[in-house]
Structures are given as structure tokens and as C-alpha cells.
mmCIF file of C-alpha atoms in Angstrom:
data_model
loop_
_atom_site.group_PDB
_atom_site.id
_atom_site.type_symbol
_atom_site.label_atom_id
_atom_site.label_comp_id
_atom_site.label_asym_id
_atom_site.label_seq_id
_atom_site.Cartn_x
_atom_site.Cartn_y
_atom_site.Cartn_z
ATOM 1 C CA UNK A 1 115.577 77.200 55.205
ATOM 2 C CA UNK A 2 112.453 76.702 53.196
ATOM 3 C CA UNK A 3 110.316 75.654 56.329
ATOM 4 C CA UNK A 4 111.279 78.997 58.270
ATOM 5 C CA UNK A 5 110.686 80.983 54.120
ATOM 6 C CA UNK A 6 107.238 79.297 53.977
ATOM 7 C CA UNK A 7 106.154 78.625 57.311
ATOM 8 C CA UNK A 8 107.003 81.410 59.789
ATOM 9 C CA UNK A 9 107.168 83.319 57.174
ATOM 10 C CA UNK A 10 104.058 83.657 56.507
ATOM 11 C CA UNK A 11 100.744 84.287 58.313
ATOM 12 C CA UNK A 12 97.333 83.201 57.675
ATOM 13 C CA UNK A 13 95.324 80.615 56.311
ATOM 14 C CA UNK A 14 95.583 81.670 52.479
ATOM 15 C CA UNK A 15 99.116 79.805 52.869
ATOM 16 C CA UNK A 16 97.496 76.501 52.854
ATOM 17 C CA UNK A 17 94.089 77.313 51.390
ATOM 18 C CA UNK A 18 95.498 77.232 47.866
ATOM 19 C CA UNK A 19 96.067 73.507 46.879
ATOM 20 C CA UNK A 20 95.352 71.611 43.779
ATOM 21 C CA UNK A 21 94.974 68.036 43.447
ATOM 22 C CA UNK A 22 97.331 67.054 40.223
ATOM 23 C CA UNK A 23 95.992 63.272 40.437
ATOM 24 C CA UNK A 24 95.702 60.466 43.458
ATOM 25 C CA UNK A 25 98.641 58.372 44.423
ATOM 26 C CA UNK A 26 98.408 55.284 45.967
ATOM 27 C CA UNK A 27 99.917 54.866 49.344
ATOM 28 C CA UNK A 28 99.935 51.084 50.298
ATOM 29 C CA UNK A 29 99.413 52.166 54.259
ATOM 30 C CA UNK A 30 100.519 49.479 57.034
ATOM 31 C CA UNK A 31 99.423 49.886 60.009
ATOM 32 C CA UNK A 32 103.275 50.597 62.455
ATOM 33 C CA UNK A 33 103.742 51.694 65.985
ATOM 34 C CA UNK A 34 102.487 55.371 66.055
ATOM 35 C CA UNK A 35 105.644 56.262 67.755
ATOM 36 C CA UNK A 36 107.918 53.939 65.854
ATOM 37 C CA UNK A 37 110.926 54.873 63.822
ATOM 38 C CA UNK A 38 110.820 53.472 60.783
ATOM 39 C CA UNK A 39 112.281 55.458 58.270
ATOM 40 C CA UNK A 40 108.738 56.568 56.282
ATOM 41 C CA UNK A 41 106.112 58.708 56.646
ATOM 42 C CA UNK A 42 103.451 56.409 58.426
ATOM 43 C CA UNK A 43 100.479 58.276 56.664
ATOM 44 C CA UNK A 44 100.831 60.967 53.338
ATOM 45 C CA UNK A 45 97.568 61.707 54.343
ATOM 46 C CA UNK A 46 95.883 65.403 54.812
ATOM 47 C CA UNK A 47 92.787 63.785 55.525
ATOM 48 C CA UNK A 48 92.579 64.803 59.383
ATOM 49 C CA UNK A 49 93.968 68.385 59.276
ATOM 50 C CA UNK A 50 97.009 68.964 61.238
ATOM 51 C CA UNK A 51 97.813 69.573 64.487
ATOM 52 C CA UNK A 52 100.002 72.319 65.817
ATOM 53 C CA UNK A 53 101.246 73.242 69.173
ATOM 54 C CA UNK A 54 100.849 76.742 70.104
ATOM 55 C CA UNK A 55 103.508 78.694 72.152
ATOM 56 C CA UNK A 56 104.220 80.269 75.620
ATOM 57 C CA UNK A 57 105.620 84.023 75.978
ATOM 58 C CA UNK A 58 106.634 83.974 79.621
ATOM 59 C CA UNK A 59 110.003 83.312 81.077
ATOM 60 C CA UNK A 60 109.289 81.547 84.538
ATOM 61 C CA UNK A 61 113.376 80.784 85.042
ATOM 62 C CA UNK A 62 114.845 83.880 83.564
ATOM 63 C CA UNK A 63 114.613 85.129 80.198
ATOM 64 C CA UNK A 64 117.536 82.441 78.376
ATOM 65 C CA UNK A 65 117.804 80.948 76.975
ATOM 66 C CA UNK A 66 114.358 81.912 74.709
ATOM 67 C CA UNK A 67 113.479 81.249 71.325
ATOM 68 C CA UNK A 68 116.406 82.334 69.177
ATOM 69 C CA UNK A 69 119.772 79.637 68.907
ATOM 70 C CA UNK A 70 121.438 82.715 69.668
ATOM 71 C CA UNK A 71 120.474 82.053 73.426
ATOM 72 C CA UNK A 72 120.531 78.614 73.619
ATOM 73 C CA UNK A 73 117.400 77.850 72.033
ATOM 74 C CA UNK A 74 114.283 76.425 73.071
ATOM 75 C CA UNK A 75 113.033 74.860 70.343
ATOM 76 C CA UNK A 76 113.851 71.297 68.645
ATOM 77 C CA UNK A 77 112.220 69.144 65.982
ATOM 78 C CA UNK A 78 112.360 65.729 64.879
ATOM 79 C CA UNK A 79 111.184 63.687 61.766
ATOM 80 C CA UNK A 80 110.926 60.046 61.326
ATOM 81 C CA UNK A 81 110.369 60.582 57.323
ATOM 82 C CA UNK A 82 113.032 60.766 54.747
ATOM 83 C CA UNK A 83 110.221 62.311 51.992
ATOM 84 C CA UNK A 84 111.042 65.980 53.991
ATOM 85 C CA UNK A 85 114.363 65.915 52.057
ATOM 86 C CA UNK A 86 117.566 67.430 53.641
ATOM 87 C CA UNK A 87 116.144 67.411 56.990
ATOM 88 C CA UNK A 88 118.283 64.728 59.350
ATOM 89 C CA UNK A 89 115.994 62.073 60.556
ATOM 90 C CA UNK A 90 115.659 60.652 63.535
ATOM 91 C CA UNK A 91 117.665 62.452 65.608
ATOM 92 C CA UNK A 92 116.972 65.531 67.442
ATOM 93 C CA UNK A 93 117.601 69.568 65.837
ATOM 94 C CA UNK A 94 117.518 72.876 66.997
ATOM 95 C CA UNK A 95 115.311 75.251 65.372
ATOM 96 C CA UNK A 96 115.322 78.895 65.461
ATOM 97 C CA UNK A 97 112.524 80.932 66.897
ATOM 98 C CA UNK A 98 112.070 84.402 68.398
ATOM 99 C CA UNK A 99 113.338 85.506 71.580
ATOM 100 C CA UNK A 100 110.006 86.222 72.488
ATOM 101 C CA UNK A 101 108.852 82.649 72.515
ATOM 102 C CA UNK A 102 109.793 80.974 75.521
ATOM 103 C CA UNK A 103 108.868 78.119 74.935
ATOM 104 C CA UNK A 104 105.620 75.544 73.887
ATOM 105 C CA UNK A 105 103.035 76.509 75.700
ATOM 106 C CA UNK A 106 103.448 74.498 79.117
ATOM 107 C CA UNK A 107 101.375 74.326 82.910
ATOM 108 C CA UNK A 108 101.968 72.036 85.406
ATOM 109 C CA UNK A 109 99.637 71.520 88.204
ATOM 110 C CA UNK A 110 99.778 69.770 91.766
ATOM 111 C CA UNK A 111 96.666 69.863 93.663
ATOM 112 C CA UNK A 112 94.892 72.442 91.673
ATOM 113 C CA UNK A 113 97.379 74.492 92.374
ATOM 114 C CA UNK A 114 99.666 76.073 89.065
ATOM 115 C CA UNK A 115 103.055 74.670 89.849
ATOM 116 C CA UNK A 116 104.423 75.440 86.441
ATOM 117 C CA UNK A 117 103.487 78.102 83.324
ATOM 118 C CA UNK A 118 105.354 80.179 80.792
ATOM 119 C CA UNK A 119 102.185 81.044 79.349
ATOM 120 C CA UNK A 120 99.819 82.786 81.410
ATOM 121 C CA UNK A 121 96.410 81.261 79.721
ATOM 122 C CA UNK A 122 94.955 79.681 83.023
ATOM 123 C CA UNK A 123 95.752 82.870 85.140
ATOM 124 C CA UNK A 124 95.091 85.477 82.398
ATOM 125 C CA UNK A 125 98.375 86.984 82.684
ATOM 126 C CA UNK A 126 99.065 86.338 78.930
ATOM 127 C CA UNK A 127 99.310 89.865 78.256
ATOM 128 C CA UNK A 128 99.539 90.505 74.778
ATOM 129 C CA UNK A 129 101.636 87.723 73.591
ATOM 130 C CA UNK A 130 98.858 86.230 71.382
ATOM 131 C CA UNK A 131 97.536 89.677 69.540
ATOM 132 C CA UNK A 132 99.401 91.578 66.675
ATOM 133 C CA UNK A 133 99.696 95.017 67.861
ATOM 134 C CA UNK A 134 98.882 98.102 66.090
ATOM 135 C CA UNK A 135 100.661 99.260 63.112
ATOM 136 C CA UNK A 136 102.380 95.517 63.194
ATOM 137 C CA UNK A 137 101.308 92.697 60.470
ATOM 138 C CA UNK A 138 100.695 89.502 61.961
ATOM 139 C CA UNK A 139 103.668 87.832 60.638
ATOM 140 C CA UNK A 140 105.912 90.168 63.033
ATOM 141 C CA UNK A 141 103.733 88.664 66.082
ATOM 142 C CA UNK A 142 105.482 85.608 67.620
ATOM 143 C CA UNK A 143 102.557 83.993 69.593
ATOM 144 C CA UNK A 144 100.971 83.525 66.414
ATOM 145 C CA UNK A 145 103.316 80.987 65.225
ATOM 146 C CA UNK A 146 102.876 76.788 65.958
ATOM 147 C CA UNK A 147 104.373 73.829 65.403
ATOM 148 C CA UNK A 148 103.494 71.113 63.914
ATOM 149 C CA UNK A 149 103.654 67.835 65.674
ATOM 150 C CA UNK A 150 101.893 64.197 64.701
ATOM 151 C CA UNK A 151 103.999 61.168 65.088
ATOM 152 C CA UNK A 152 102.664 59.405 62.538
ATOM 153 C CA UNK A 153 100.616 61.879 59.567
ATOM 154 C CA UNK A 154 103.996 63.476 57.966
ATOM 155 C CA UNK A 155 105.967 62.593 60.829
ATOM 156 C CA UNK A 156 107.420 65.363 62.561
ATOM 157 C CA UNK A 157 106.728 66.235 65.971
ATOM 158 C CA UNK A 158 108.441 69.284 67.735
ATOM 159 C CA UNK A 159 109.370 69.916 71.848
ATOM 160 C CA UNK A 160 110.074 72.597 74.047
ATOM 161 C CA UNK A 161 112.053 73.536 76.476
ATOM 162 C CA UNK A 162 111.647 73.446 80.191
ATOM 163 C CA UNK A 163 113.432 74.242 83.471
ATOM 164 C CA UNK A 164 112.735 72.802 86.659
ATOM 165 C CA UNK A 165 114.371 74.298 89.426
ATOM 166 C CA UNK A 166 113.300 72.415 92.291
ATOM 167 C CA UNK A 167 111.704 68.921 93.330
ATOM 168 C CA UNK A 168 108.427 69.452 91.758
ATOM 169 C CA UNK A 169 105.069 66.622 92.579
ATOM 170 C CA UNK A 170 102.781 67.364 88.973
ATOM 171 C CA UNK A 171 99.460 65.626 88.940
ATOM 172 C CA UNK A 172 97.922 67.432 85.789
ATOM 173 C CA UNK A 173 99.993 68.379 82.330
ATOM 174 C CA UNK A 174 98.563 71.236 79.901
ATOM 175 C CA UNK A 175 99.684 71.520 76.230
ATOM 176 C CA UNK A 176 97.902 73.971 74.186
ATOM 177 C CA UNK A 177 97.126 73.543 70.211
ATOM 178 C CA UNK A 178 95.023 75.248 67.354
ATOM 179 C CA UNK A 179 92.264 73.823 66.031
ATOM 180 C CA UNK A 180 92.060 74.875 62.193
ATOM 181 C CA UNK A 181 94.109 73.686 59.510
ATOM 182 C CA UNK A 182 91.103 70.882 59.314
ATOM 183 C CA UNK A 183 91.778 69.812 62.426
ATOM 184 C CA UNK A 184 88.629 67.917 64.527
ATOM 185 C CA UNK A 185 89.382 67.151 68.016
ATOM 186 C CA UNK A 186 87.190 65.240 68.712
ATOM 187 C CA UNK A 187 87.463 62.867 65.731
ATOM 188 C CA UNK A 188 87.563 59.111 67.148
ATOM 189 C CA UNK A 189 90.016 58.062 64.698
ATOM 190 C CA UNK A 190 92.591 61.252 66.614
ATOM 191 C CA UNK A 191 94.435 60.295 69.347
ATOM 192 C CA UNK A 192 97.050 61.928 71.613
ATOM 193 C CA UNK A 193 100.110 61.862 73.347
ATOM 194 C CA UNK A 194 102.461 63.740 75.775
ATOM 195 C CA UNK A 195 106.244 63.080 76.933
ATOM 196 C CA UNK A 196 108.805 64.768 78.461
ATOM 197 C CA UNK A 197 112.486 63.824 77.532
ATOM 198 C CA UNK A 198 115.295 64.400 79.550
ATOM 199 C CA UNK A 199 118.121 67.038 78.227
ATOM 200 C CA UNK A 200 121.638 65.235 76.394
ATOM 201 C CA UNK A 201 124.530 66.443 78.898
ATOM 202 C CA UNK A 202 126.414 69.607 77.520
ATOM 203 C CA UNK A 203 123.894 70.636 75.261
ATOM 204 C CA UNK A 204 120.039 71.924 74.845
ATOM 205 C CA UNK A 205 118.769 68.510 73.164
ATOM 206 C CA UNK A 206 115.849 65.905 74.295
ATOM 207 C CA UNK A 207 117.424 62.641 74.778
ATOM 208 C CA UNK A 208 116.880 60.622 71.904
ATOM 209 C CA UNK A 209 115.092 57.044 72.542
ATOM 210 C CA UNK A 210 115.081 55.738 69.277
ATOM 211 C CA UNK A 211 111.343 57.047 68.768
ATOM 212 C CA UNK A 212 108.811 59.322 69.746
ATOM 213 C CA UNK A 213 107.975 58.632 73.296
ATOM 214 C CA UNK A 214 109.466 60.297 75.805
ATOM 215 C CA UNK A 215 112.448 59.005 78.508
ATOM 216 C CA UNK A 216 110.804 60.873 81.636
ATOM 217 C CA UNK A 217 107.175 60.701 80.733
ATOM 218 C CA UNK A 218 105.186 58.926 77.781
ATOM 219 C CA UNK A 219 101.719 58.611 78.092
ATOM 220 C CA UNK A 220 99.046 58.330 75.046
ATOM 221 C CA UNK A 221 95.106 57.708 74.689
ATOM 222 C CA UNK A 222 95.487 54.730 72.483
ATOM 223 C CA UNK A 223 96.847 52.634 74.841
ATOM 224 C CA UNK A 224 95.504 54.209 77.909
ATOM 225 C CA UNK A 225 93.112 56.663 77.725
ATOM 226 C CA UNK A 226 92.227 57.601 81.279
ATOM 227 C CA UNK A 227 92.887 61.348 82.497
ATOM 228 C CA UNK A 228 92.771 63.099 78.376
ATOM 229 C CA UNK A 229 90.747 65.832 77.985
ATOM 230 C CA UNK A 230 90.424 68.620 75.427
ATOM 231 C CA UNK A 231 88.708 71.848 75.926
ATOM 232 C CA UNK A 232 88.633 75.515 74.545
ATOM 233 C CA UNK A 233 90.562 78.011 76.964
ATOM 234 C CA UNK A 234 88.492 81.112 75.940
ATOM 235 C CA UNK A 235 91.970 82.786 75.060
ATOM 236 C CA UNK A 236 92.243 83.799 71.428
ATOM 237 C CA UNK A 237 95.102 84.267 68.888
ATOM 238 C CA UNK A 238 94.716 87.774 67.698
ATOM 239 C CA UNK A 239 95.583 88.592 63.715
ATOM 240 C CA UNK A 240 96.390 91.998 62.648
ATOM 241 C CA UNK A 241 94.799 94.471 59.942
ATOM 242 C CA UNK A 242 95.778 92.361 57.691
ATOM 243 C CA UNK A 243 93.729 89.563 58.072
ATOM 244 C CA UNK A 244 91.014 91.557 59.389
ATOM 245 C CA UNK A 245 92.032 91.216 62.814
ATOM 246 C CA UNK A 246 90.673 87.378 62.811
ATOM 247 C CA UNK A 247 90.659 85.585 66.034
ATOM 248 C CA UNK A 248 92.005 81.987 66.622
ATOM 249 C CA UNK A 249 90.573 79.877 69.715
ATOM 250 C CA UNK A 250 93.357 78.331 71.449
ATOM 251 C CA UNK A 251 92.388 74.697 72.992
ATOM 252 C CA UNK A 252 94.333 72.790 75.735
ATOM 253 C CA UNK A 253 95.067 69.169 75.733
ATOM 254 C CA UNK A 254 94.372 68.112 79.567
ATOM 255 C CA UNK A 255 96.282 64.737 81.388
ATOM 256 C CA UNK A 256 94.739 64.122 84.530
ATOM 257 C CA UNK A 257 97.688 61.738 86.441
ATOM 258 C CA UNK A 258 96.076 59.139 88.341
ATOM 259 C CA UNK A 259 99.752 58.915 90.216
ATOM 260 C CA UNK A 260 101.385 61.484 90.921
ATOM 261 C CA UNK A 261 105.113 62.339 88.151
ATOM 262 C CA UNK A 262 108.001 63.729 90.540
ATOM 263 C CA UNK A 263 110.198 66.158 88.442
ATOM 264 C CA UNK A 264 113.937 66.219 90.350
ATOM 265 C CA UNK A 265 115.367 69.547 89.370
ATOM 266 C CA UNK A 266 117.313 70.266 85.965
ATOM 267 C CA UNK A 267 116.145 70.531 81.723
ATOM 268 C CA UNK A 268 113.085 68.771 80.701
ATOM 269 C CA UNK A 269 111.783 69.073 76.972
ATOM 270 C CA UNK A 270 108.027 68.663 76.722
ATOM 271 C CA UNK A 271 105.942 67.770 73.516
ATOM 272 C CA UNK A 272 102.175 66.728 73.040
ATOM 273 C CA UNK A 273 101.059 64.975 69.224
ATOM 274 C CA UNK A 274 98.692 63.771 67.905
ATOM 275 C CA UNK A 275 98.395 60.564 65.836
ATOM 276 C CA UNK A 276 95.678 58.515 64.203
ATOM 277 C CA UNK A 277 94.375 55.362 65.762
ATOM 278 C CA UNK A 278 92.566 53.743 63.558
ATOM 279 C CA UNK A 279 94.148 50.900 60.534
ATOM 280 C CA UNK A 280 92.887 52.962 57.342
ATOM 281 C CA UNK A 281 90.957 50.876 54.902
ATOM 282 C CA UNK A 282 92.792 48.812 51.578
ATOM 283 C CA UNK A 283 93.300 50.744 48.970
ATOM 284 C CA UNK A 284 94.035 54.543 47.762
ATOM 285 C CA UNK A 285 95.025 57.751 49.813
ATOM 286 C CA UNK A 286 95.075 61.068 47.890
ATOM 287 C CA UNK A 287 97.898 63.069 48.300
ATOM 288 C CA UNK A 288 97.136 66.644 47.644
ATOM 289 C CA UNK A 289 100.009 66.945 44.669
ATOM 290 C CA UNK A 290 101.196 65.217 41.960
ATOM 291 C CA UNK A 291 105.189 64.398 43.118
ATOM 292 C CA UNK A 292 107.586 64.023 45.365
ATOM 293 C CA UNK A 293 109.536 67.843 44.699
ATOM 294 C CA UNK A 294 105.714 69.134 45.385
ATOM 295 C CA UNK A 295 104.823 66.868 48.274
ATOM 296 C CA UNK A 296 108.447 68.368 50.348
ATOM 297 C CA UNK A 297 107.442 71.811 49.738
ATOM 298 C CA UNK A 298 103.599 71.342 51.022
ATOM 299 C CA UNK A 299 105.308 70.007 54.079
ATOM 300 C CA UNK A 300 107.615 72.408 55.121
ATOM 301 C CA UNK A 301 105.265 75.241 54.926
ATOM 302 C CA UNK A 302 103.136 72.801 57.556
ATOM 303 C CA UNK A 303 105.993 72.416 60.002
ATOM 304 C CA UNK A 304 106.161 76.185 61.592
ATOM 305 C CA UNK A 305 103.763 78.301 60.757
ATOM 306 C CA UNK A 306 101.524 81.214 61.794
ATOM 307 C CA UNK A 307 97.848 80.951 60.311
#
């Protein structure tokens, strides 16, 4: 698959620091439902940068399934945008990882109190998930690798797997995302969103609701901003010799629940986007190549990658 060739594939930020601009298109952007299916990409724009979930290495209900189909999987994509090509829209696929990734990076918190984590950033018990190790490159290290998720720039968001195990009260959600790739997080015209889907009965799937927002949980800082947060966690993605052992802040994208989500036991899939807010002015995006065959491979480079 050319996203998995060009996009965990390859590591660092030479993959996408090589574009040329073959001439300006003109994109006549209307303003849809951020979380709408509508069969097109909402925005060809690379204006705002792109925003990538970062993963989780630790297995808080048993080591499987993990990463790799081969176990089940625990990773699943979906795009609303018939420009990526082949890829099925708006359904739900599985996508295959490492069996080192558990998962997206996930906490859940009651109280204060860490009622949920397969990725040890809060507690510092991380390990070395995020660093290459020594005599490795940095393409061989899977907590260097993201994924790409805005509902409405390109139109692909991904979600992750999680297991519940017993009735759980959450009162804070943490996703975790990388901040290069042009990416400002603090841009007004950015907002966010998180959901959890329920799992589809005899398989590993999210439910599919006929659009972005999650069946168990939607909530997004357009339409109700109270409770989102970003910050920088102080934990680091760590490149190997060959990119110069470069470090990579990792940020966290906060929701402080003024009531209280209940989480009965079973498979939840969790996801956090982000999206632009604002109705872009009349006239002329730039798209950053000159047709369609170019525009398909940008994008699947963007979709999984590890710079």
C-alpha cells in the first residue's frame, strides 16, 4: 500500500520538506459540517499543517490484540474524500501497525486519579517506547510513527482501540499529538474534537454513524468549548543517528468533563481531530501540486507517518 511505502516507511521530516508548487488551483471552498460526510475533501488546503495522533506502547488488558491485523488489530482509518483514490470511503478499515503499538495514545482520569493509560506519559513509565535505540534507524522505532487525523483538511481521521474491563466513571480524556508538520495549536482558526465509538459485534471496527462523531462520546470546541486544553507533556520522541538523534515534543489534547461519561465494560475505539473553524475567504487555495495523480500521492505519505 502506498500510504504504509511512503508513510511508515519512512522517517523524518525530509519526507515532506521537499514540495514544489507546479501552479495554484482554485478550490471553490463551502463552508459543510466539519464532521459531515459528504463525499469531498472539505479543504485541499496545507495551509494549517497537519495534525497527527501519536501512539501508546503499553498493553493495560493483555498484550492482543496490538498493532499488527495479525492479532486483531488496533488500528482503523476512515476518509470522507474520494480524491485519496482506491481507499473505501466512508466506512471504517483496518490498518496494519506494529505489535508494539498498542494503541493511540489514551488516559482516562476520574478524580485525578489515572483510571486508564497504555502509554505511560503522565506516570513516566513510558520506558523507551518513544526513542530509537542504539544501532536501530528511526524508521525501525514504532513510537515514532502518527496518524493523521482532521475531519475536514484531507479528510481522514484515524481511531484506536480500547478495552474497558469494568464499569469505569471518566471525568478527564487525554489524546496526545505532534506538533510539527506546520502545525500551530494554538491557531484560532484550529479547533478540536474527541469521540469514542462503540465496537460493530463480531469484529474489531468503530461503529459507523454516517460521519465523524462518535456513538459513545462526541464532543468538539466549536460548538462547545468548555473543558479543551492543550499543553506540552515534557516527554519527547527520540530519532536515531540518523537524524541526529532529533527530539520531538509530544503535546496532549486535555477534555475536562463538566459531567461525569460512565464507560460499561466491553471495546471502545477512541479518536481526537482536529478541524478548522473558520469559513475561508472567496476565492483561491493553493494546492501544493499541479494534479490530481500528484495530489493522492502527497496524501498518503501524510496519513501514517514517522517524522
Amino acid at each position: 500500500m502506498l500510504q504504509k511505502m511512503f508513510g511508515r516507511g519512512l522517517a523524518g521530516s525530509a519526507v515532506f520538506s521537499v514540495t514544489v508548487l507546479f501552479g495554484a488551483a482554485t478550490v471553490q471552498a463551502a463552508y459543510n459540517d466539519p464532521f459531515d460526510f459528504d463525499g469531498m475533501t472539505d479543504f485541499q488546503i496545507d495551509t494549517y499543517g497537519y495534525y497527527y495522533m501519536i501512539t501508546g506502547g503499553k498493553f493495560p488488558t493483555g498484550p492482543t490484540p496490538n498493532g499488527d491485523n495479525a492479532s486483531g488489530g488496533t488500528f482503523r482509518y476512515l476518509t470522507d474524500s474520494t480524491d485519496w483514490g482506491s481507499y473505501p470511503v466512508d466506512t471504517w478499515n483496518k490498518d496494519d501497525w506494529f505489535p508494539q503499538n498498542a494503541s493511540f495514545a489514551l488516559t482516562l482520569r476520574n478524580n485525578g486519579a489515572i483510571t486508564y493509560d497504555n502509554n505511560g506519559i503522565e506516570d513516566g513509565s513510558y520506558g523507551d517506547y518513544y526513542a530509537t535505540q542504539a544501532g536501530k534507524t528511526s524508521a525501525e522505532t514504532p513510537g515514532l510513527y502518527r496518524g493523521y487525523s482532521m475531519t475536514n483538511v484531507w479528510d481522514w481521521v484515524y481511531a484506536g482501540y480500547f478495552l474497558i474491563e469494568q464499569t469505569m466513571v471518566v471525568d478527564e480524556i487525554i489524546g496526545y499529538f505532534d506538533e510539527n508538520s506546520g502545525f500551530d495549536r494554538n491557531n484560532p482558526d484550529i479547533a478540536y474534537a474527541m469521540n469514542i465509538w462503540s465496537n460493530v459485534e463480531n469484529d474489531l471496527l468503530p461503529t459507523n454513524t454516517g460521519n465523524f462523531k462518535g456513538d459513545v462520546f462526541h464532543r468538539n470546541s466549536q460548538d462547545d468549548p468548555a473543558g479543551f486544553s492543550t499543553s506540552d507533556t515534557g516527554v519527547d520522541r527520540v530519532f536515531g543517528a540518523d537524524y541526529s538523534n532529533a527530539t520531538d515534543d509530544i503535546f496532549r489534547l486535555t477534555l475536562a468533563l463538566e459531567q461525569e461519561l460512565i464507560l460499561e465494560p466491553g471495546v471502545y475505539w477512541f479518536n481526537h481531530a482536529a478541524f478548522v473553524r473558520q469559513v475561508p475567504e472567496p476565492g483561491t487555495l493553493a494546492l501544493l501540486a499541479g494534479g490530481l495523480g500528484l495530489l493522492v500521492f502527497a496524501r498518503r505519505r501524510r496519513t501514517r507517518t514517522s517524522p
